[in-house]
Coordinates of N, CA and C in Angstrom, one line a residue:
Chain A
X24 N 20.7 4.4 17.7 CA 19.4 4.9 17.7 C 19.3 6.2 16.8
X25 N 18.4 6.2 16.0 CA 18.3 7.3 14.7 C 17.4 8.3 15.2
X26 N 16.9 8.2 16.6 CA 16.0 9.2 17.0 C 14.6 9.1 16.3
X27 N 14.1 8.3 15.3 CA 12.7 7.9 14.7 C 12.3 7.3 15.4
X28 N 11.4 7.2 15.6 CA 10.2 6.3 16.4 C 9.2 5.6 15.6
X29 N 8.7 4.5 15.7 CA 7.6 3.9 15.0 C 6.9 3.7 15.9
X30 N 5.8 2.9 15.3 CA 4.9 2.0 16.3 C 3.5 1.6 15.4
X31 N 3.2 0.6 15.5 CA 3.8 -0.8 16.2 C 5.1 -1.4 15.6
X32 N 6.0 -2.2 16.5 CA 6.8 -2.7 15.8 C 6.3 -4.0 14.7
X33 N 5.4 -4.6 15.2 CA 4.7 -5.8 14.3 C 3.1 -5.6 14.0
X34 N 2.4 -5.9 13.3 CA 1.6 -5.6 13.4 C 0.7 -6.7 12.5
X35 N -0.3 -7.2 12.9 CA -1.0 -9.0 12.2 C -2.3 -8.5 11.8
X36 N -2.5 -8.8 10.5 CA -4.2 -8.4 10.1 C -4.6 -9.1 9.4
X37 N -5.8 -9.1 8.8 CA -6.8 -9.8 8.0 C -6.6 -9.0 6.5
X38 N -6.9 -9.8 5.3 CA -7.4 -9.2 4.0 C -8.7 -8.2 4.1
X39 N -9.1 -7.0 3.8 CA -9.4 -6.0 3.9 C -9.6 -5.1 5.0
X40 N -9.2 -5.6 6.1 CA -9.1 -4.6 6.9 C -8.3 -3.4 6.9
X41 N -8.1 -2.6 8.0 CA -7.2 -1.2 7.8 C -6.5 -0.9 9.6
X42 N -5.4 -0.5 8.3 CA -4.6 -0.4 9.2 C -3.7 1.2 9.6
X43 N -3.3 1.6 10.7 CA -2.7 2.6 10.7 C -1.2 2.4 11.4
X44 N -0.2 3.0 10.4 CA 1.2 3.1 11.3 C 1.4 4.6 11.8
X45 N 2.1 4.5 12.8 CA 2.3 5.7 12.8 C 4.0 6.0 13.3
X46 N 4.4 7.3 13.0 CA 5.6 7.5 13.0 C 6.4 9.0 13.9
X47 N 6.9 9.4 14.6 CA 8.0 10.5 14.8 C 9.1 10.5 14.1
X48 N 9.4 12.1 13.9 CA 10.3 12.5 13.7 C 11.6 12.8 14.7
X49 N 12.9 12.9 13.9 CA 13.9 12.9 14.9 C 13.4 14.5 15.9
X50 N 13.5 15.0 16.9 CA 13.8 16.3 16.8 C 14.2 17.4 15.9
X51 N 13.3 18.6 15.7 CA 13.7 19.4 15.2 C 14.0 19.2 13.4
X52 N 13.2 17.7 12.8 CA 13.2 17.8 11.5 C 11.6 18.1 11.4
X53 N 11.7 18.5 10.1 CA 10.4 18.8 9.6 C 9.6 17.8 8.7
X54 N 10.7 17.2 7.7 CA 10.6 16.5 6.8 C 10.0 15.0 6.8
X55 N 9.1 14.0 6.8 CA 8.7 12.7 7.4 C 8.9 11.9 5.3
X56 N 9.3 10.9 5.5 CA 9.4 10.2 4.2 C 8.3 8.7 4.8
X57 N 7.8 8.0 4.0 CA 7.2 7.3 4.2 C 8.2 5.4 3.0
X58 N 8.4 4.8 3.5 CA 9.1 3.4 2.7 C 8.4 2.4 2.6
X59 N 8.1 1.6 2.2 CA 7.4 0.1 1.8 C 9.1 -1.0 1.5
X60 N 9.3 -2.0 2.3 CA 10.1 -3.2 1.5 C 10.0 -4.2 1.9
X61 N 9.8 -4.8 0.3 CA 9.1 -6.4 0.2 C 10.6 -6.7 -0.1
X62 N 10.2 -8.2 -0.6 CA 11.1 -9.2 -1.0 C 11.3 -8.9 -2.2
X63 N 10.3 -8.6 -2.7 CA 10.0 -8.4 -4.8 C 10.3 -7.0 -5.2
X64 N 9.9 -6.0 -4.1 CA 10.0 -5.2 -5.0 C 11.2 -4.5 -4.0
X65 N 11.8 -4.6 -3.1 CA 13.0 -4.1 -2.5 C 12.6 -3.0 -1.9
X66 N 12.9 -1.8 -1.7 CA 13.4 -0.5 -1.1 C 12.1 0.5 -2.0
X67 N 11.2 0.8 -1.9 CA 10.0 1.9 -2.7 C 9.8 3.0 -1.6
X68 N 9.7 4.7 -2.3 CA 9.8 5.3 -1.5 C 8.0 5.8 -2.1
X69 N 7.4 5.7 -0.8 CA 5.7 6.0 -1.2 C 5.2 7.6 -1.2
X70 N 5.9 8.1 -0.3 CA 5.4 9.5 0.2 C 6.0 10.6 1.0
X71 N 6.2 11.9 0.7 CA 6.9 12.5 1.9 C 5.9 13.8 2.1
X72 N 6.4 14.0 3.1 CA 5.8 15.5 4.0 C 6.5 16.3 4.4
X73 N 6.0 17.8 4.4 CA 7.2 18.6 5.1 C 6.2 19.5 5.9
X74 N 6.9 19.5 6.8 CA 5.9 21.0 7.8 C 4.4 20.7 7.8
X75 N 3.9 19.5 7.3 CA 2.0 19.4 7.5 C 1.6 19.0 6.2
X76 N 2.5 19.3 4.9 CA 2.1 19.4 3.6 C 2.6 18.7 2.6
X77 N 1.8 17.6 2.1 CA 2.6 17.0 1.0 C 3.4 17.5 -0.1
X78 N 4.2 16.8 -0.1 CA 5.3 17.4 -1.1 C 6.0 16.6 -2.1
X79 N 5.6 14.9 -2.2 CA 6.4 14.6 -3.1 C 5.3 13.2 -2.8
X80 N 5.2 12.6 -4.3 CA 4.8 11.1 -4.2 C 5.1 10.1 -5.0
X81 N 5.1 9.0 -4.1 CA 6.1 7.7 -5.3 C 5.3 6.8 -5.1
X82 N 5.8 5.9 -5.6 CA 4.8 4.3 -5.9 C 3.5 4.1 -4.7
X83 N 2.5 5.0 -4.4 CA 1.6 5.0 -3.3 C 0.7 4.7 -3.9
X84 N 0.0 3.4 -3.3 CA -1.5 3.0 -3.8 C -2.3 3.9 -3.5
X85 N -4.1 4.1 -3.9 CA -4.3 4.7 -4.1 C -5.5 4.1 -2.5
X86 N -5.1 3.0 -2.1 CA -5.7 2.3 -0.9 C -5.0 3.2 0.2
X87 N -3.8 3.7 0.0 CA -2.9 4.2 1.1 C -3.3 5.6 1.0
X88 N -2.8 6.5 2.5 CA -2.9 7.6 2.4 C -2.2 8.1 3.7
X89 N -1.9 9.1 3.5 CA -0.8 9.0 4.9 C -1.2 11.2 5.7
X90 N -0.6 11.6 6.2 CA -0.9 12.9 6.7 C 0.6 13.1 7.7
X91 N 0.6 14.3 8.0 CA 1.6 14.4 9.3 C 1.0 15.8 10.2
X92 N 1.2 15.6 11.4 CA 0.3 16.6 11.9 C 0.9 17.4 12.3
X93 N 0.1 18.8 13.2 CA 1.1 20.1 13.6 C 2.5 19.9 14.1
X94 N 2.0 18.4 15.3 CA 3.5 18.2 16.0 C 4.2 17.5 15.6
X95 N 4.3 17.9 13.8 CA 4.8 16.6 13.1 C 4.7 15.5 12.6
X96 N 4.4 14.8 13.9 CA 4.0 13.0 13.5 C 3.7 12.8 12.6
X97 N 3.5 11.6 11.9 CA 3.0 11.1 10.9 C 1.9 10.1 11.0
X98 N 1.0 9.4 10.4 CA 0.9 8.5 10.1 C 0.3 8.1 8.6
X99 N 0.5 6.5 8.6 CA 0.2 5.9 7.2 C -0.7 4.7 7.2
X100 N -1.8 5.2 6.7 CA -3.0 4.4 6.6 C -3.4 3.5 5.9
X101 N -3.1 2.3 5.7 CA -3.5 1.4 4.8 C -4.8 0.9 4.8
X102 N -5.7 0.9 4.0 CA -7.1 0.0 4.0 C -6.9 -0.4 2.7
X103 N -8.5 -1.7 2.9 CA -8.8 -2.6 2.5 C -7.7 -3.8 2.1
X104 N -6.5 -3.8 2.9 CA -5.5 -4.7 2.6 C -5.6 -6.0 2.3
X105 N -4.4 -6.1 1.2 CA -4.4 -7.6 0.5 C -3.2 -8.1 0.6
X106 N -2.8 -9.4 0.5 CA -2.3 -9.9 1.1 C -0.8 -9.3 0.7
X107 N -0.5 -9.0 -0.6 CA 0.6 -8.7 -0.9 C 0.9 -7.0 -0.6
X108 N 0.8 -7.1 0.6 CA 0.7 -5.5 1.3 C 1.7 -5.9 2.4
X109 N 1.9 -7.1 2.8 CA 2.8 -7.7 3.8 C 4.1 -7.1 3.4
X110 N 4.7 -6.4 4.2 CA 6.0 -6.1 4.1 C 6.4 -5.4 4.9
X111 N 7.9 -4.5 5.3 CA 8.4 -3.7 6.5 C 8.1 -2.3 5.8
X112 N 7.3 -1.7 6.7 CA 7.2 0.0 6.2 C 7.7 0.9 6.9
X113 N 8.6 1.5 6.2 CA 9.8 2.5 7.2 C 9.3 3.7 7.2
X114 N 9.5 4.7 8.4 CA 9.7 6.0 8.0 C 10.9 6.5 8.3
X115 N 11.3 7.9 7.6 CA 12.2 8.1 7.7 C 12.3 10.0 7.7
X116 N 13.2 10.8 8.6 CA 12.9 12.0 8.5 C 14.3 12.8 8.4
X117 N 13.7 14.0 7.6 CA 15.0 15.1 7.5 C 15.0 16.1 7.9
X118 N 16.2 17.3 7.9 CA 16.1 18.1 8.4 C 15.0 19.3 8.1
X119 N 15.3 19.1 6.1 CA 14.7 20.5 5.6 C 14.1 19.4 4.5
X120 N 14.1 18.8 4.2 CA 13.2 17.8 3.0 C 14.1 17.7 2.0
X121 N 15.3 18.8 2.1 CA 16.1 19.1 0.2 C 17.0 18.5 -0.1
X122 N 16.7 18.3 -1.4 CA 17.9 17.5 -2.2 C 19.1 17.0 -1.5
X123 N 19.3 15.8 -1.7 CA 20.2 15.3 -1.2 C 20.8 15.1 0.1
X124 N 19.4 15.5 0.9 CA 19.4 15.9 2.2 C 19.4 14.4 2.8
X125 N 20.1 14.0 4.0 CA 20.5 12.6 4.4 C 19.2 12.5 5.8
X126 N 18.6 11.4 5.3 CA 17.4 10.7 5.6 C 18.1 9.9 6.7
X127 N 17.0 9.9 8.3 CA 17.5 9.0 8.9 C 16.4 8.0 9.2
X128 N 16.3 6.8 9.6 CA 14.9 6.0 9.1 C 14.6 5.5 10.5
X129 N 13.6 5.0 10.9 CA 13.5 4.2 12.0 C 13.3 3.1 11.9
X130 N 13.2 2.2 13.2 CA 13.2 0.4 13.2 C 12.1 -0.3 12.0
X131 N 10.9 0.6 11.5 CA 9.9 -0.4 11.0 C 9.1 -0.9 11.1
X132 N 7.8 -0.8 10.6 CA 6.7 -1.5 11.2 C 6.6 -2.9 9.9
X133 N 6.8 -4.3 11.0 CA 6.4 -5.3 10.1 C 5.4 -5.6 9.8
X134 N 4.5 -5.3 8.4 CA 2.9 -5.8 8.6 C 2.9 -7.1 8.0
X135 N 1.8 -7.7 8.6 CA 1.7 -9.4 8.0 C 0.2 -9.3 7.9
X136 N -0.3 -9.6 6.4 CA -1.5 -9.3 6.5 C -1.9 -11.1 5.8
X137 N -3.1 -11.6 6.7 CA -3.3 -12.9 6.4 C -4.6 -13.5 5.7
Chain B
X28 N 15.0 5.4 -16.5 CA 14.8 6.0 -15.9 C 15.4 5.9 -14.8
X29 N 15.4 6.8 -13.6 CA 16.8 6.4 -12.4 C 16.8 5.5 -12.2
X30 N 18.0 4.9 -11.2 CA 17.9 3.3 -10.9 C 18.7 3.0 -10.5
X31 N 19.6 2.4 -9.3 CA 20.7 1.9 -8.5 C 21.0 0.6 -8.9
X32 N 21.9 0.1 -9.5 CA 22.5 -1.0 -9.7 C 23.1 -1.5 -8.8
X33 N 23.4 -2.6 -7.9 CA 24.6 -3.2 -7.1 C 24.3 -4.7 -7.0
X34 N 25.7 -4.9 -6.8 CA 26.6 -6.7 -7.0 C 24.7 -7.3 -6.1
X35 N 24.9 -8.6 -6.8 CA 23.6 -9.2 -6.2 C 24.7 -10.3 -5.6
X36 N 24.0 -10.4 -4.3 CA 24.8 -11.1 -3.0 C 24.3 -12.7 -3.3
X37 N 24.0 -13.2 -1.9 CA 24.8 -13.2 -1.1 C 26.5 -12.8 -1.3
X38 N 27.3 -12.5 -0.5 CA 28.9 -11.9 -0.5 C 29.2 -13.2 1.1
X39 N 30.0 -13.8 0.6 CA 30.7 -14.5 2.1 C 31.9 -14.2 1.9
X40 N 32.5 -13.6 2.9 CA 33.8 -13.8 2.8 C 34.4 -14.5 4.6
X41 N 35.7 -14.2 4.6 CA 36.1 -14.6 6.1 C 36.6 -13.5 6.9
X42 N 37.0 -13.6 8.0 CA 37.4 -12.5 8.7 C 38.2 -11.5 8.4
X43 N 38.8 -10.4 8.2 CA 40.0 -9.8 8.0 C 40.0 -10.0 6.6
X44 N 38.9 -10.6 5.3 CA 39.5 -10.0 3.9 C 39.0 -8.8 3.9
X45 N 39.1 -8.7 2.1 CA 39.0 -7.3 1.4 C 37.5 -7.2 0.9
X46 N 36.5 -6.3 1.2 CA 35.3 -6.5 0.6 C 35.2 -4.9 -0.2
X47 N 34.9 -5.3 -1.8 CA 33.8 -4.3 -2.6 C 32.9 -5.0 -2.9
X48 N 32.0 -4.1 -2.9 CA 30.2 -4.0 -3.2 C 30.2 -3.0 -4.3
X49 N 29.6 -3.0 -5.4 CA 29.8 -2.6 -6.4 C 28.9 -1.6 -6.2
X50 N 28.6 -0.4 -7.0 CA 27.1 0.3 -7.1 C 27.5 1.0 -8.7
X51 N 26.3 1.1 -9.3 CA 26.1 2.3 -10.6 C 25.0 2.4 -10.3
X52 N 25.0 3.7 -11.1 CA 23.7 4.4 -11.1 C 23.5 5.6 -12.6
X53 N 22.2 5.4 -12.4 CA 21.9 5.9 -13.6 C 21.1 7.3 -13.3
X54 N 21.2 8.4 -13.3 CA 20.6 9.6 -12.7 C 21.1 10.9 -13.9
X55 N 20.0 11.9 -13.7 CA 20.6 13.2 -14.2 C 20.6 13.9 -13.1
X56 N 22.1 14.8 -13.5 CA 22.4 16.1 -12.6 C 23.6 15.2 -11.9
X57 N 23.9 15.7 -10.5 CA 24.9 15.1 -10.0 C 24.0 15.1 -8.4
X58 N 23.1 13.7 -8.3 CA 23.1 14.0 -7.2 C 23.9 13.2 -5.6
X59 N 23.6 12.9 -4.5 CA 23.9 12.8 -3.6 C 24.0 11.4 -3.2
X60 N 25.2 10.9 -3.0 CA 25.3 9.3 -3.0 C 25.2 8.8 -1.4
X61 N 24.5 7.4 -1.4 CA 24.5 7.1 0.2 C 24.9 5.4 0.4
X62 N 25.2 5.0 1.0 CA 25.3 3.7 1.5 C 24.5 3.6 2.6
X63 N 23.5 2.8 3.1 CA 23.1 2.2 4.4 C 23.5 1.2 4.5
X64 N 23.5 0.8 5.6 CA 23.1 -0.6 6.0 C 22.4 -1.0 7.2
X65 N 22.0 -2.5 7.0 CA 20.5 -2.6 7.7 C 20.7 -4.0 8.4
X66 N 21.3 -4.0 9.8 CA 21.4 -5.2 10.9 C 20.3 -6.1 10.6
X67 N 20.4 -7.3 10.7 CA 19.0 -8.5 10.8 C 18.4 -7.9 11.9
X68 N 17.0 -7.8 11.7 CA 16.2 -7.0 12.4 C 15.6 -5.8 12.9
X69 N 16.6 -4.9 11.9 CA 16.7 -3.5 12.6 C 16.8 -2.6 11.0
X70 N 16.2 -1.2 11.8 CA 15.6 -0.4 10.4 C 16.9 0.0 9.7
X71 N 17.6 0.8 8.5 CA 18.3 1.2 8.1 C 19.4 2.4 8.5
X72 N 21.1 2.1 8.6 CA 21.2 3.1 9.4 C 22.5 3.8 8.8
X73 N 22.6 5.5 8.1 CA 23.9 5.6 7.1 C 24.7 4.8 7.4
X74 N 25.6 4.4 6.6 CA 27.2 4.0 6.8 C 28.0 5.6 6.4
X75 N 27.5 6.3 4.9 CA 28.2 7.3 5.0 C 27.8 7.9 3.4
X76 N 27.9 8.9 3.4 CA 27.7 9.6 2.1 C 28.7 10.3 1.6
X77 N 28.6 11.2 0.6 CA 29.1 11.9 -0.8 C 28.3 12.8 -1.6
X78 N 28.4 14.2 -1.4 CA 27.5 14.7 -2.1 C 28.3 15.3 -3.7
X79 N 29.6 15.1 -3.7 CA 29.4 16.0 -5.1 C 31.3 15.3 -5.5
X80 N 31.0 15.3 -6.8 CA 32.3 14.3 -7.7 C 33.5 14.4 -7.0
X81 N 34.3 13.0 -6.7 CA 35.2 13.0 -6.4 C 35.4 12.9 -4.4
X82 N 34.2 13.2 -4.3 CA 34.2 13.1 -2.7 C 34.1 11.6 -1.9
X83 N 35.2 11.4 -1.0 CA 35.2 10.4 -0.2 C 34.6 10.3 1.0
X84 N 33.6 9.3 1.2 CA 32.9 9.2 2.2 C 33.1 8.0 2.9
X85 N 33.7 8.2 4.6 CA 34.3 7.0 5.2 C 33.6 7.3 6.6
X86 N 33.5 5.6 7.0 CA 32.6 5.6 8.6 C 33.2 4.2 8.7
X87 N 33.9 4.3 9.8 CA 33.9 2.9 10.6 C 34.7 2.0 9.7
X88 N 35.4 2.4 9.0 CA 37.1 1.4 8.4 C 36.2 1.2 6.9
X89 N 35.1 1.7 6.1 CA 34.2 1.8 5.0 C 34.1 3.0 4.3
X90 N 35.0 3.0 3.2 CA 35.2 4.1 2.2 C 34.1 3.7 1.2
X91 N 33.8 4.6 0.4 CA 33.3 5.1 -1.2 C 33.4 6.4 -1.8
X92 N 33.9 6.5 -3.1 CA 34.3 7.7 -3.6 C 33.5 7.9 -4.5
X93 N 32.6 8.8 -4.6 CA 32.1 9.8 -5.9 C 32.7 9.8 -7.5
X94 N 32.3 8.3 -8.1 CA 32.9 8.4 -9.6 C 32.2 9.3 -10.2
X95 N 32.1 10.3 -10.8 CA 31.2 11.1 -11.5 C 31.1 10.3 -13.0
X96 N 32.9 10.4 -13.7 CA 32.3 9.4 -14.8 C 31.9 8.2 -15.3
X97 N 32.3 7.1 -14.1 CA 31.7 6.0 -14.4 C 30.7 6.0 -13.3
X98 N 29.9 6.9 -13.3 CA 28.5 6.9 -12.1 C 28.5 5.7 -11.4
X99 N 29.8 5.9 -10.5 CA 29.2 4.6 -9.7 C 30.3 5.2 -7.8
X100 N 29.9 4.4 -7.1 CA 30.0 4.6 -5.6 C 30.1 3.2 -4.9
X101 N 31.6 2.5 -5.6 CA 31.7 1.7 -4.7 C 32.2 1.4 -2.8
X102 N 31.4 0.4 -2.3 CA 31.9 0.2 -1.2 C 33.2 -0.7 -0.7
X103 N 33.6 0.0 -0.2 CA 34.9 -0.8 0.6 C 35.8 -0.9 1.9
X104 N 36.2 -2.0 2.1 CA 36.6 -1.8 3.3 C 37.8 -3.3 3.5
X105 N 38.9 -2.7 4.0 CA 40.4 -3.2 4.4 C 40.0 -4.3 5.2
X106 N 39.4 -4.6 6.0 CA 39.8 -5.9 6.6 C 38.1 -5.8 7.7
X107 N 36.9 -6.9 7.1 CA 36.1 -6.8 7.4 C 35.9 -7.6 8.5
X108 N 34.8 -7.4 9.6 CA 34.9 -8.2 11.0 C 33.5 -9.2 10.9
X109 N 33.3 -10.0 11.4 CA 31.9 -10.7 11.8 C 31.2 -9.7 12.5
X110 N 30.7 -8.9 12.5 CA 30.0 -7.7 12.8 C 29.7 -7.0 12.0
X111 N 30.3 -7.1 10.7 CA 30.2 -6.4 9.6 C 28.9 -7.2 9.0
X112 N 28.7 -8.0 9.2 CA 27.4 -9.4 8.7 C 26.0 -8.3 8.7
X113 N 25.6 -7.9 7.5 CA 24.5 -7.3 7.4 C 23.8 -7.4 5.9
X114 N 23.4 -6.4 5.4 CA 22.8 -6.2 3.8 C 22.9 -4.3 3.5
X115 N 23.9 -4.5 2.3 CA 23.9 -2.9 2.2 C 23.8 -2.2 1.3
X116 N 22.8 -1.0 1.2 CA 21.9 -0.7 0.7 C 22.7 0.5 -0.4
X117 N 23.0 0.7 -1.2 CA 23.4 1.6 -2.2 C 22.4 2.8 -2.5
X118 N 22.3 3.9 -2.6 CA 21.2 4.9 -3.0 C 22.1 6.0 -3.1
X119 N 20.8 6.7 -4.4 CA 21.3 8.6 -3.9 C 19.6 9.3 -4.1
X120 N 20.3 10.6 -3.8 CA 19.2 11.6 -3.5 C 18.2 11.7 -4.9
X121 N 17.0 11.2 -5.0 CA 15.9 11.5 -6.3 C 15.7 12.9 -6.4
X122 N 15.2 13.1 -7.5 CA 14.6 14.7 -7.9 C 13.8 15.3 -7.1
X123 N 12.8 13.7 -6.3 CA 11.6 14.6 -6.0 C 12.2 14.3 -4.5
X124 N 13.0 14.4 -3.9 CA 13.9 14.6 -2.3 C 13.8 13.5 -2.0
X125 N 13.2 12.0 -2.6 CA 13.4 10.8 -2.1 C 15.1 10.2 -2.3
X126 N 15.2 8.7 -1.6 CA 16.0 8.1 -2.2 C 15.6 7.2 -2.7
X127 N 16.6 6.8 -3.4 CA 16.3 5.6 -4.7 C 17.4 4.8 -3.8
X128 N 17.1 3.6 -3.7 CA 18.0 2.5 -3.5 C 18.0 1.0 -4.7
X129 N 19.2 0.8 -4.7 CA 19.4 -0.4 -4.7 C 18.9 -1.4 -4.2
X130 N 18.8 -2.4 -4.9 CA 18.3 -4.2 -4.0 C 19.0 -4.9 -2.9
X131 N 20.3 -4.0 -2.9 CA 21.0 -4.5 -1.5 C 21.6 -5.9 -1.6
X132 N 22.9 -5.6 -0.9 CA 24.1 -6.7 -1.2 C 23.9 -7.6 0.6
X133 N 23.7 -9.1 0.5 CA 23.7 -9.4 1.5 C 25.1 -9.9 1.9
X134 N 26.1 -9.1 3.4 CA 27.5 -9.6 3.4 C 26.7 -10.5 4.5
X135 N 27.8 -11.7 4.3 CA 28.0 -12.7 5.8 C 29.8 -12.7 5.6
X136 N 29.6 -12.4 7.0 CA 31.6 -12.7 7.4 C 31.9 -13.8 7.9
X137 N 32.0 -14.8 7.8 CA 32.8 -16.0 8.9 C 34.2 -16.3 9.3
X138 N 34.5 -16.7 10.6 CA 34.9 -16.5 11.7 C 36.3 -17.2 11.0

């Protein structure tokens, strides 16, 4: 157990609806990473947060949007979803955000959007 | 632009062989190398890292050493179990504090 939390673990939707995951961090990290992985496109890292405040962005649609609040948490918002949005979305959290800093991830939320 | 190379699987072997999983990578600077691996069903979880040239990183009978000049971090391991049966993920630390992984090697062990 990596100490991350998700929720939901599965999660079943319709083409444009919206959806929200949401995520904890281990204790006492600050850092929340946000993951997408398909079949096609493997391992994509979409977004991270540190302390409340974005700080880095990667392959994130422009449909998605995510936040992390005072007590951390996270969550990652998907709307108007299409079908190839189906995939496992990880989070993952660190201690201090920095370089090289070892990421621990949680179980995953599987979305299946139909 | 960066990018994690590794052996494209499936990998079968049998109980008690010899398994490398290959990895290169293409990065500037020297950054921070990682292996996961990821149980059927279950999120990603270290095997073991290496932050800087030449360093060995071992967990659970699974080495990789820090090639600085042939940029690469292979995995390996002496005598692999049917429990070892997973997919394992190659990465290191990106510029902007992400990781970058690999497509991931699928092992199956049989008995």
């Amino acid at each position: 157990d990596s100490g991350v939390t998700q929720t939901p673990k599965h999660l079943i939707t319709a083409t444009g609806q919206r959806v929200t995951l949401r995520c904890s961090p281990r204790s006492g990290d600050l850092s929340v990473y946000w993951y997408q992985q398909s079949l096609d496109q493997g391992l994509q890292f979409l977004i991270q947060y540190y302390n409340g405040e974005e700080r880095a962005k990667g392959n994130i649609l422009e449909r998605f949007s995510a936040q992390q609040f005072p007590d951390l948490h996270s969550e990652l918002n998907l709307s108007s979803l299409e079908l190839g949005d189906s995939a496992l979305y990880f989070c993952a959290s660190s201690a201090g955000g920095r370089l090289g800093e070892t990421q621990y991830f949680g179980p995953g939320t599987r979305l299946l959007v139909l | 632009g960066d990018s994690v190379t590794q052996m494209e699987g499936p990998v079968t072997l049998s109980e008690e062989a010899f398994l490398t999983i290959n990895c290169t990578y293409t990065a500037t600077g020297y950054p921070s190398l990682f292996w996961y691996v990821q149980y059927p069903g279950e999120g990603l979880q270290l095997l073991l890292k290496a932050t800087k040239a030449d360093d060995k990183g071992s967990n659970k009978g699974f080495e990789a050493t820090y090639r600085k000049e042939t940029t690469s971090f292979h995995l390996e391991k002496g005598s692999v179990q049917v429990s070892d049966s997973a997919v394992y993920f190659c990465a290191y630390g990106g510029s902007q504090g992400n990781l970058i992984f690999g497509k991931g090697t699928k092992l199956s062990v049989k008995p």
